[in-house]
Amino acid sequence: MKLFEFMGKELFKDYAIPVPDGRVVRTPEEAAAAAEAIGSVVIKSQVLTGKRGKAGGIAFVDDPQSAQQEARRLLGMEIGGFPVEHLLVESKIRIDKELYLAITLDGGRRCPLILASLEGGMDIEEVPEAQIVKYPVDVTLGLRPFMAREICRRLGLTGGQAKAFSDLLFKLFKLFQEMDAELVEINPLVISGDSLLAADAKVTIDEDALFRHQALHRVEERTDLEKKAHDLGLAYVELEGDIAVMANGAGMAMATLDMLHYYGGKPANFLDAGGGAGVEQTARALELLLATEPRVILINIFGGITRCDDVAKAFATVKEAKDLTTPVVFRLVGTNEAAGLEILRGIGIQAYRTMQETAQKAVELSRQSSA
Amino acid sequence: MKLFEFMGKELFKDYAIPVPDGRVVRTPEEAAAAAEAIGSVVIKSQVLTGKRGKAGGIAFVDDPQSAQQEARRLLGMEIGGFPVEHLLVESKIRIDKELYLAITLDGGRRCPLILASLEGGMDIEEVPEAQIVKYPVDVTLGLRPFMAREICRRLGLTGGQAKAFSDLLFKLFKLFQEMDAELVEINPLVISGDSLLAADAKVTIDEDALFRHQALHRVEERTDLEKKAHDLGLAYVELEGDIAVMANGAGMAMATLDMLHYYGGKPANFLDAGGGAGVEQTARALELLLATEPRVILINIFGGITRCDDVAKAFATVKEAKDLTTPVVFRLVGTNEAAGLEILRGIGIQAYRTMQETAQKAVELSRQSSA
Amino acid sequence: MAIYIDENTRVMVQGITGNQGSFHTRQMLAYGTRIVAGVSPGKGGQEVEGVPVFDTAEAAAAQERLDASILFVPAAFALDGALEALNAGMKVVVAITEGIPVHDAMTMITIARQKGAVVVGPNTFGLVSSGKCKIGIMPNQIYTPGSVGVVARSGTLSYEIVANLQEAGYGTSTVVGLGGDRAVGLNFIDVLPELEADPETELIVMVGEIGGTAEEEAAKYIEAHVSKPVIAYLAGKSAPPGKRMGHAGAIIERGRGTFQAKVEALSAAGVEVAELPFQVPELARKILA
Amino acid sequence: MAIYIDENTRVMVQGITGNQGSFHTRQMLAYGTRIVAGVSPGKGGQEVEGVPVFDTAEAAAAQERLDASILFVPAAFALDGALEALNAGMKVVVAITEGIPVHDAMTMITIARQKGAVVVGPNTFGLVSSGKCKIGIMPNQIYTPGSVGVVARSGTLSYEIVANLQEAGYGTSTVVGLGGDRAVGLNFIDVLPELEADPETELIVMVGEIGGTAEEEAAKYIEAHVSKPVIAYLAGKSAPPGKRMGHAGAIIERGRGTFQAKVEALSAAGVEVAELPFQVPELARKILA
C-alpha cells in the first residue's frame, strides 16, 4: 500500500526524521492560509505516482495570494491518471546538496537493501550504477553502526554529515522494519549545512502486514471493482479488453491472458479464483465478471484441488440466477472432470479440453459480437 | 548489581508485570501509614540476601498499630550481615498456588535460560530437578510464542493460566534483555484464579552494562574500601586475614591467596592490579593496601605486559612518601626484571624468584609480627 | 536419489486439525508420503487420519524422527510456526500459507539458512519427489516418476505443464514450487544446481513469470553451470506494468521484472523458451529424442 | 598443523591506532604474527608499525585476505566491532576487551557460531600457536614450540605456568586464553577436542578457576573423549563464596562453581590436579618421561 507523501512524512515525524515544516490542505483557501503562516512555500500535489514535478504538479510561491492561485490550478489537475485531491504546503528550504536514500526489499538476497547516493533529486534509475551504494542488511543482525560507517565511507561522507546521515539511516531502518515497509525512499534527502532534511517521502507498506498496523490510514489504489474483488478474497486486475477471464491460480490466469493476446484477443481483466476455490467463491467471482459486461466470458479451470463439479455447479447457479446471455467459453479438466462436464452439458455448454482451443474460441466469439 | 525487591518491582511495573499493591518505607510511622492505606499487609525487610523469611525478616499484620510495632522490630534487624534500612509494605494477596519463574544466564550455552516450576515458594535449589523446566533461548531468535507454548506444555499449564503465564514471560524476557539483567527471579509467582502476581522480585543487573542504564538507581554492595578500589579500576575483595596481597591478574591473585592458605597464612584481601598496570595504577593499589594496616605485604608480579621496573618504581615512590615500615615480601620476575630488582635493592629489598618462596616468607613474617 | 526429499522423508504437518491441514494430510498420505506427526496447539493427543497430533513441534520431535514440515497456519502465525519447525530440527519447511508479511518471510528464510535448512515458499504449492514423497497441495495424479525436473513460481500453471508432459509420456523426477511471494526460500538458482546434480533428472523445465529478477539470475547461472537442457515458459507477457498479477511477486515495477528482459536473458543462456504452455512437451520431445 | 591459527593466518587489528592497539601490534609483529591490516574509523590511510589502517573492516577485507581479528575497542563498542569482523569474513575474532556487557558477549558468540567462526574471549589474553602466530597480549618470550597444549581461563597465571614449563624444558604447541567473563566464545570443551586431535600436542594443561561449570563439563568430556594426558591447576581454593574474584566469571554463587566440585570432577575423569602452580612441570615430567 503506497502512502501519500504527507502520510510518509507523518511517519517520518513519528521516527524523528526531520522534514520541512508543512501542512496538508484540500482547498485553495487552506493553501493560502498555510502560506500565510509558513512564508515562502512549495506546494506539492499529493498523488501516488512519480514525476509530478515534470507534470507541473509542484509550485513555488512567496505569498498567500499566489499560493491560492497555484493551489487552485493544482487541485484541478490529474497526474498519471490520479486526480489531485490533497496538496502539501511546505516551507521552502535551503538546499546545499541533494542526496538519495532508500531502503527496499532484495528478493534475491531475501533481505532489506539500503540504496544511497550523493546524486539525489533525480530519478534513481537515471543515476549511474557506480554512483549508487547498495548495502544489503542481514535481518537477523539488523542495521549496525559498522554498516552505517561502511555506507558513509563508500559515499565519501565524513564528520558531521556522516553522523547526521547515520543517525537518520538508523531511524529510517527502524521505520522500515517496524512499519513492515516494502519501500521507504527519500529523494531528495537535502543537506542544509550539517543537518539533513527529508524533502520527499515515498513509503510503501506491505499489504499482508496491515493487520499489524491498525492505526495506519488505508490508502485505496484499487478501482471499485478491484476493491470489491479484494474484499471477496480474489486477486483481480481491471484491463481494457472485452473478454472476461477467470482462471484458477495466478500463473494460470496470466498464461490465459497471454494466450488470448497471442490469438489476437483483448482480455477485460485478470482474475485468479484461487487454487482451491469452492462453489461459493467461484459464484462470487462469476458475478463480479458479469458486472463488467464483457462480450465473452472465458473460464479456464485446471482442477487440482479445485473440483470441476464445484466450478460447474457454481456456474450453473449463477447462469440461472442472472439469466446469463453472454457467450461463455469453458475449459474444465482435472479432478471430477466427468461430473463437471455433465453439469455443463445439462445447461447446454460444451467445454473444451485444451487452453488453446478455449482461447481461440473466445477470441473468435469476441470478434463476432463486436462486429 | 543486585536490586532490592522494591526496585525490582518498580522495574516490573515499568514492564506491566503485575505486582501486589505496596509502598517502600523507612520508618515505623511510614509503615503504619502504609498499612492504614492498604489494609492487611505483609511487611518485608529489604536486604540483598535470600532467606529473610527464615531469619524472621517478614511480618504479617492486619492493623496500623501492629504494622508500626513490627516495622520497628524489622528496622532494628541485620540479616545475613545486611542492616535492614527499607521495608516494603504490601497488600496481602490470595494465594491459590505458588510457581517459580526465573531467567538467568547459561554460560555453557551462552544464552538466556528460562527456569520455571510449579513448585514455587521455596528455594529453587530445594526443588527436585525433574520439577524444573529449563529452556535455553537463542539470543538471535529471542523469545518466541512457540517457546512459551512448549514451556507451558512441559509445566502442564493450559487455558487461561497458560495465557497469563506466557504473557508475563514475554514481559519478563523483555525486561531481562533490555535491562541487561543477569538474573530475574520471581519466587513465588502467585496464581490467584486465572491471574498471576509477582510476589517477590530478585533482579541482578550486569555491572558492565550500567552505562546503558543511567536512570537506574545504583545499589552499593561493596565495602568502602572495595568501592574505593573499584573507582580506581582495581578488582579488590576484602578478606579477614593479615597479609595484604597485590598481584597482577585475577588468576594470579587467586593463586597467591591459595598458596598463602596452603602455607598456613591468612590473606587480608584479593587485589588484582591488572595485567598491564603502569606506575600510577600500581602506586594507587599500594596506597590502598597500606590503608588496611596489614602485618605483611606480599607483592607478586609476573611481568608480561606489566614492566617490573614500573612496579618497582611505583613501590619505591610509595614507600618513601608513606614512610613505610610494614614488612614487604616481593616477587618480581619477567619483563625488565633486572632493572626492577636493581630499584628494589636500592631501597633495601631483596625480591624472590618463585611464588612459593614468597608465600612462605610472607606467612613466616605474619606469624612473627603477630607474636 | 532425489533432491530435498525422498521416500524416507518423515513429515510433520503444522495446523493438521484445520480444514486444509486435514484434507491435504489425507491427500499426501494417499500419495505415499510418510506423515508421522501433526501439530496443533491444544489438540495434543488427538489423531488425524491416523497421524498422532502434538501440542508443539518439540513434543512431536521428542516422539518421532522428523525431517520436514508443511505449514497450514494462518499468515499472522506462520513465522512462529516456521521457526518452531526449524528449532525442532526440521531441514525442509514448506510454507503453503499465502499472505505472510514479507518481513516475516525474510526472517524465516534467513534463520533457516543459518541452520542449514531450507524454507520452500511461502505461498508455494510445495514439492514432490515423484512416486516417493509429496509435501504440498498439488493433485496427486499428475506426478509419475520420470526424467523431467520442474521448478515453478506458480501452482496451477505448473500442474497444467506437468499434466501436458505426463500426457506426452514424460514423467517428472522432482517438482519444486518456489512460491509466488516477493521473498521465497528457494529461487531458481537454488534449485538448478540440485537438478543439475540429480542423476534422475535429464531435462529441466522452468515455469517463471514476470516480476523480480529470479529468471535473469537463473539465466546467468545456467550459462555458467548447467549442462542439462532447460526449457522455460514464462507467464505475464501481456500484463500491464505496476499491477500485481495475483502473486505478490508478479509485478513489473520501475521497468524491472519485464517479460522481455527475462526471455532475452534466458534465450541468451541457451534456454528454449516456449511461447505457449502446450509447447513445452513438444520441445521436450525434440530435446529428449 | 596447529589449531585455530598458524603461520599463514592473516590478522587484522581493530583499534590499531590506540595505545593498547599500537603497542600490541608491535609486540605481535615482533613475535612473527602476520598483521596485514588495522581498522580505526576516521584514520583510514594512515600506517601503524608499517601496517595499513582502514576506516572499516570491509574496506580492509577488500584490500587484503584476512583470517582473524583482534579487538582493542572500548567495551561499549566491542559488540559492533566483533560483528564487523565476522561480517567481513573473519573466522577467528579475539576479544581482548574487558567489561563487555554479557548480553553483548552472548550475541557476538551466537552470531559467530552461526557463521562458522569463533570468538576467543571476551576478556582473554588471546591465543598463540607457538613459534607461528600470536594473537593476543601475552609476553612473547615464554612461548617456544613444544608439545604441551595449554587452555586457560586466566592470563598471568597461565603465563606463570607456561614460563615454569618453559624453564623445565617444555615448550607449548598452542595456548588458548578462554577469557575471564561469564559467557566466552570458547570453553574448555570447545578447545579440548582440538588439542586431542592436534598431532603437535602430547599433553594438555588446563588452567581453571572457581565459578561456573566449565571445568565440570570439561571433566565429563575428558572422561569420554580425551586420550591424551591432562593436568589441571585451579585457582580460587580459598576464595569466599559470593564474591567476584577479579574475573566476572570467578564467583561461587548458590553453591555452584566451587573449587571442591571442580577438583572432584576432574580427578574422577583421570585428570592430574596440581595443588600449586609450580607442580605442573613436575607432573608433566612424570607423564612425559
PDB file of C-alpha atoms in Angstrom, chain B residues 6-101:
ATOM      1  CA  PHE B   6      11.196  -2.889  45.809  1.00  0.00           C
ATOM      2  CA  MET B   7      13.442  -1.719  42.976  1.00  0.00           C
ATOM      3  CA  GLY B   8      12.864  -4.951  41.106  1.00  0.00           C
ATOM      4  CA  LYS B   9       9.152  -4.440  41.492  1.00  0.00           C
ATOM      5  CA  GLU B  10       9.418  -0.893  40.180  1.00  0.00           C
ATOM      6  CA  LEU B  11      11.005  -2.374  37.057  1.00  0.00           C
ATOM      7  CA  PHE B  12       8.260  -4.991  36.905  1.00  0.00           C
ATOM      8  CA  LYS B  13       5.692  -2.222  36.926  1.00  0.00           C
ATOM      9  CA  ASP B  14       7.540  -0.495  34.065  1.00  0.00           C
ATOM     10  CA  TYR B  15       7.093  -3.696  32.089  1.00  0.00           C
ATOM     11  CA  ALA B  16       3.463  -4.185  33.121  1.00  0.00           C
ATOM     12  CA  ILE B  17       4.253  -7.275  35.181  1.00  0.00           C
ATOM     13  CA  PRO B  18       1.612  -7.386  37.905  1.00  0.00           C
ATOM     14  CA  VAL B  19       2.846  -6.937  41.491  1.00  0.00           C
ATOM     15  CA  PRO B  20       0.894  -6.515  44.736  1.00  0.00           C
ATOM     16  CA  ASP B  21      -0.056  -3.004  45.772  1.00  0.00           C
ATOM     17  CA  GLY B  22       2.718  -1.732  48.062  1.00  0.00           C
ATOM     18  CA  ARG B  23       4.903   1.059  49.405  1.00  0.00           C
ATOM     19  CA  VAL B  24       8.517   1.395  50.446  1.00  0.00           C
ATOM     20  CA  VAL B  25       9.010   2.855  53.920  1.00  0.00           C
ATOM     21  CA  ARG B  26      11.970   3.719  56.122  1.00  0.00           C
ATOM     22  CA  THR B  27      10.299   4.347  59.497  1.00  0.00           C
ATOM     23  CA  PRO B  28       7.717   2.588  61.702  1.00  0.00           C
ATOM     24  CA  GLU B  29       5.418   5.589  61.269  1.00  0.00           C
ATOM     25  CA  GLU B  30       5.511   5.326  57.499  1.00  0.00           C
ATOM     26  CA  ALA B  31       4.803   1.612  57.846  1.00  0.00           C
ATOM     27  CA  ALA B  32       1.730   2.369  59.914  1.00  0.00           C
ATOM     28  CA  ALA B  33       0.529   4.913  57.379  1.00  0.00           C
ATOM     29  CA  ALA B  34       1.016   2.420  54.576  1.00  0.00           C
ATOM     30  CA  ALA B  35      -0.938  -0.250  56.469  1.00  0.00           C
ATOM     31  CA  GLU B  36      -3.657   2.307  57.133  1.00  0.00           C
ATOM     32  CA  ALA B  37      -3.953   2.933  53.414  1.00  0.00           C
ATOM     33  CA  ILE B  38      -3.621  -0.632  52.181  1.00  0.00           C
ATOM     34  CA  GLY B  39      -5.287  -2.770  54.873  1.00  0.00           C
ATOM     35  CA  SER B  40      -3.975  -6.210  55.752  1.00  0.00           C
ATOM     36  CA  VAL B  41      -0.330  -6.198  54.763  1.00  0.00           C
ATOM     37  CA  VAL B  42       2.888  -8.113  54.701  1.00  0.00           C
ATOM     38  CA  ILE B  43       5.977  -6.149  55.763  1.00  0.00           C
ATOM     39  CA  LYS B  44       9.178  -7.300  54.130  1.00  0.00           C
ATOM     40  CA  SER B  45      12.738  -6.359  55.052  1.00  0.00           C
ATOM     41  CA  GLN B  46      14.624  -5.097  52.045  1.00  0.00           C
ATOM     42  CA  VAL B  47      18.023  -6.779  52.046  1.00  0.00           C
ATOM     43  CA  LEU B  48      20.293  -8.062  49.282  1.00  0.00           C
ATOM     44  CA  THR B  49      20.194 -11.632  50.522  1.00  0.00           C
ATOM     45  CA  GLY B  50      17.807 -14.565  50.466  1.00  0.00           C
ATOM     46  CA  LYS B  51      16.258 -16.488  53.354  1.00  0.00           C
ATOM     47  CA  ARG B  52      14.979 -13.368  55.075  1.00  0.00           C
ATOM     48  CA  GLY B  53      11.766 -15.250  55.839  1.00  0.00           C
ATOM     49  CA  LYS B  54      13.610 -17.868  57.854  1.00  0.00           C
ATOM     50  CA  ALA B  55      15.547 -15.066  59.560  1.00  0.00           C
ATOM     51  CA  GLY B  56      12.283 -13.510  60.754  1.00  0.00           C
ATOM     52  CA  GLY B  57      12.531 -10.594  58.341  1.00  0.00           C
ATOM     53  CA  ILE B  58       8.906 -10.779  57.212  1.00  0.00           C
ATOM     54  CA  ALA B  59       5.806  -9.932  59.208  1.00  0.00           C
ATOM     55  CA  PHE B  60       2.071 -10.208  58.515  1.00  0.00           C
ATOM     56  CA  VAL B  61      -0.141  -7.634  60.195  1.00  0.00           C
ATOM     57  CA  ASP B  62      -3.751  -6.537  59.979  1.00  0.00           C
ATOM     58  CA  ASP B  63      -3.719  -3.096  61.518  1.00  0.00           C
ATOM     59  CA  PRO B  64      -1.561   0.049  61.514  1.00  0.00           C
ATOM     60  CA  GLN B  65      -0.531  -0.340  65.134  1.00  0.00           C
ATOM     61  CA  SER B  66       0.898  -3.813  64.650  1.00  0.00           C
ATOM     62  CA  ALA B  67       2.487  -2.579  61.443  1.00  0.00           C
ATOM     63  CA  GLN B  68       4.319   0.134  63.347  1.00  0.00           C
ATOM     64  CA  GLN B  69       5.440  -2.309  66.004  1.00  0.00           C
ATOM     65  CA  GLU B  70       6.656  -4.928  63.553  1.00  0.00           C
ATOM     66  CA  ALA B  71       8.341  -2.324  61.369  1.00  0.00           C
ATOM     67  CA  ARG B  72      10.286  -1.107  64.391  1.00  0.00           C
ATOM     68  CA  ARG B  73      11.442  -4.635  65.097  1.00  0.00           C
ATOM     69  CA  LEU B  74      12.440  -5.276  61.464  1.00  0.00           C
ATOM     70  CA  LEU B  75      14.262  -1.975  61.079  1.00  0.00           C
ATOM     71  CA  GLY B  76      16.440  -2.992  64.005  1.00  0.00           C
ATOM     72  CA  MET B  77      17.475  -6.277  62.406  1.00  0.00           C
ATOM     73  CA  GLU B  78      20.511  -7.360  60.479  1.00  0.00           C
ATOM     74  CA  ILE B  79      20.014 -10.190  58.006  1.00  0.00           C
ATOM     75  CA  GLY B  80      22.957 -12.064  56.547  1.00  0.00           C
ATOM     76  CA  GLY B  81      25.190  -9.180  57.598  1.00  0.00           C
ATOM     77  CA  PHE B  82      22.969  -6.563  55.964  1.00  0.00           C
ATOM     78  CA  PRO B  83      21.216  -3.985  58.179  1.00  0.00           C
ATOM     79  CA  VAL B  84      17.529  -3.522  57.321  1.00  0.00           C
ATOM     80  CA  GLU B  85      17.042   0.052  56.116  1.00  0.00           C
ATOM     81  CA  HIS B  86      13.949  -0.232  53.944  1.00  0.00           C
ATOM     82  CA  LEU B  87      10.720  -2.117  54.339  1.00  0.00           C
ATOM     83  CA  LEU B  88       8.243  -2.989  51.647  1.00  0.00           C
ATOM     84  CA  VAL B  89       4.671  -2.817  52.947  1.00  0.00           C
ATOM     85  CA  GLU B  90       2.450  -4.783  50.600  1.00  0.00           C
ATOM     86  CA  SER B  91      -1.144  -5.834  50.338  1.00  0.00           C
ATOM     87  CA  LYS B  92      -1.698  -9.433  51.411  1.00  0.00           C
ATOM     88  CA  ILE B  93      -2.758 -11.470  48.406  1.00  0.00           C
ATOM     89  CA  ARG B  94      -4.864 -14.531  47.933  1.00  0.00           C
ATOM     90  CA  ILE B  95      -2.617 -17.444  47.037  1.00  0.00           C
ATOM     91  CA  ASP B  96      -4.054 -20.357  45.069  1.00  0.00           C
ATOM     92  CA  LYS B  97      -0.711 -21.715  44.050  1.00  0.00           C
ATOM     93  CA  GLU B  98       2.916 -20.644  44.074  1.00  0.00           C
ATOM     94  CA  LEU B  99       5.015 -21.028  40.921  1.00  0.00           C
ATOM     95  CA  TYR B 100       8.652 -20.281  40.262  1.00  0.00           C
ATOM     96  CA  LEU B 101       9.945 -18.333  37.260  1.00  0.00           C
TER      97      LEU B 101
END
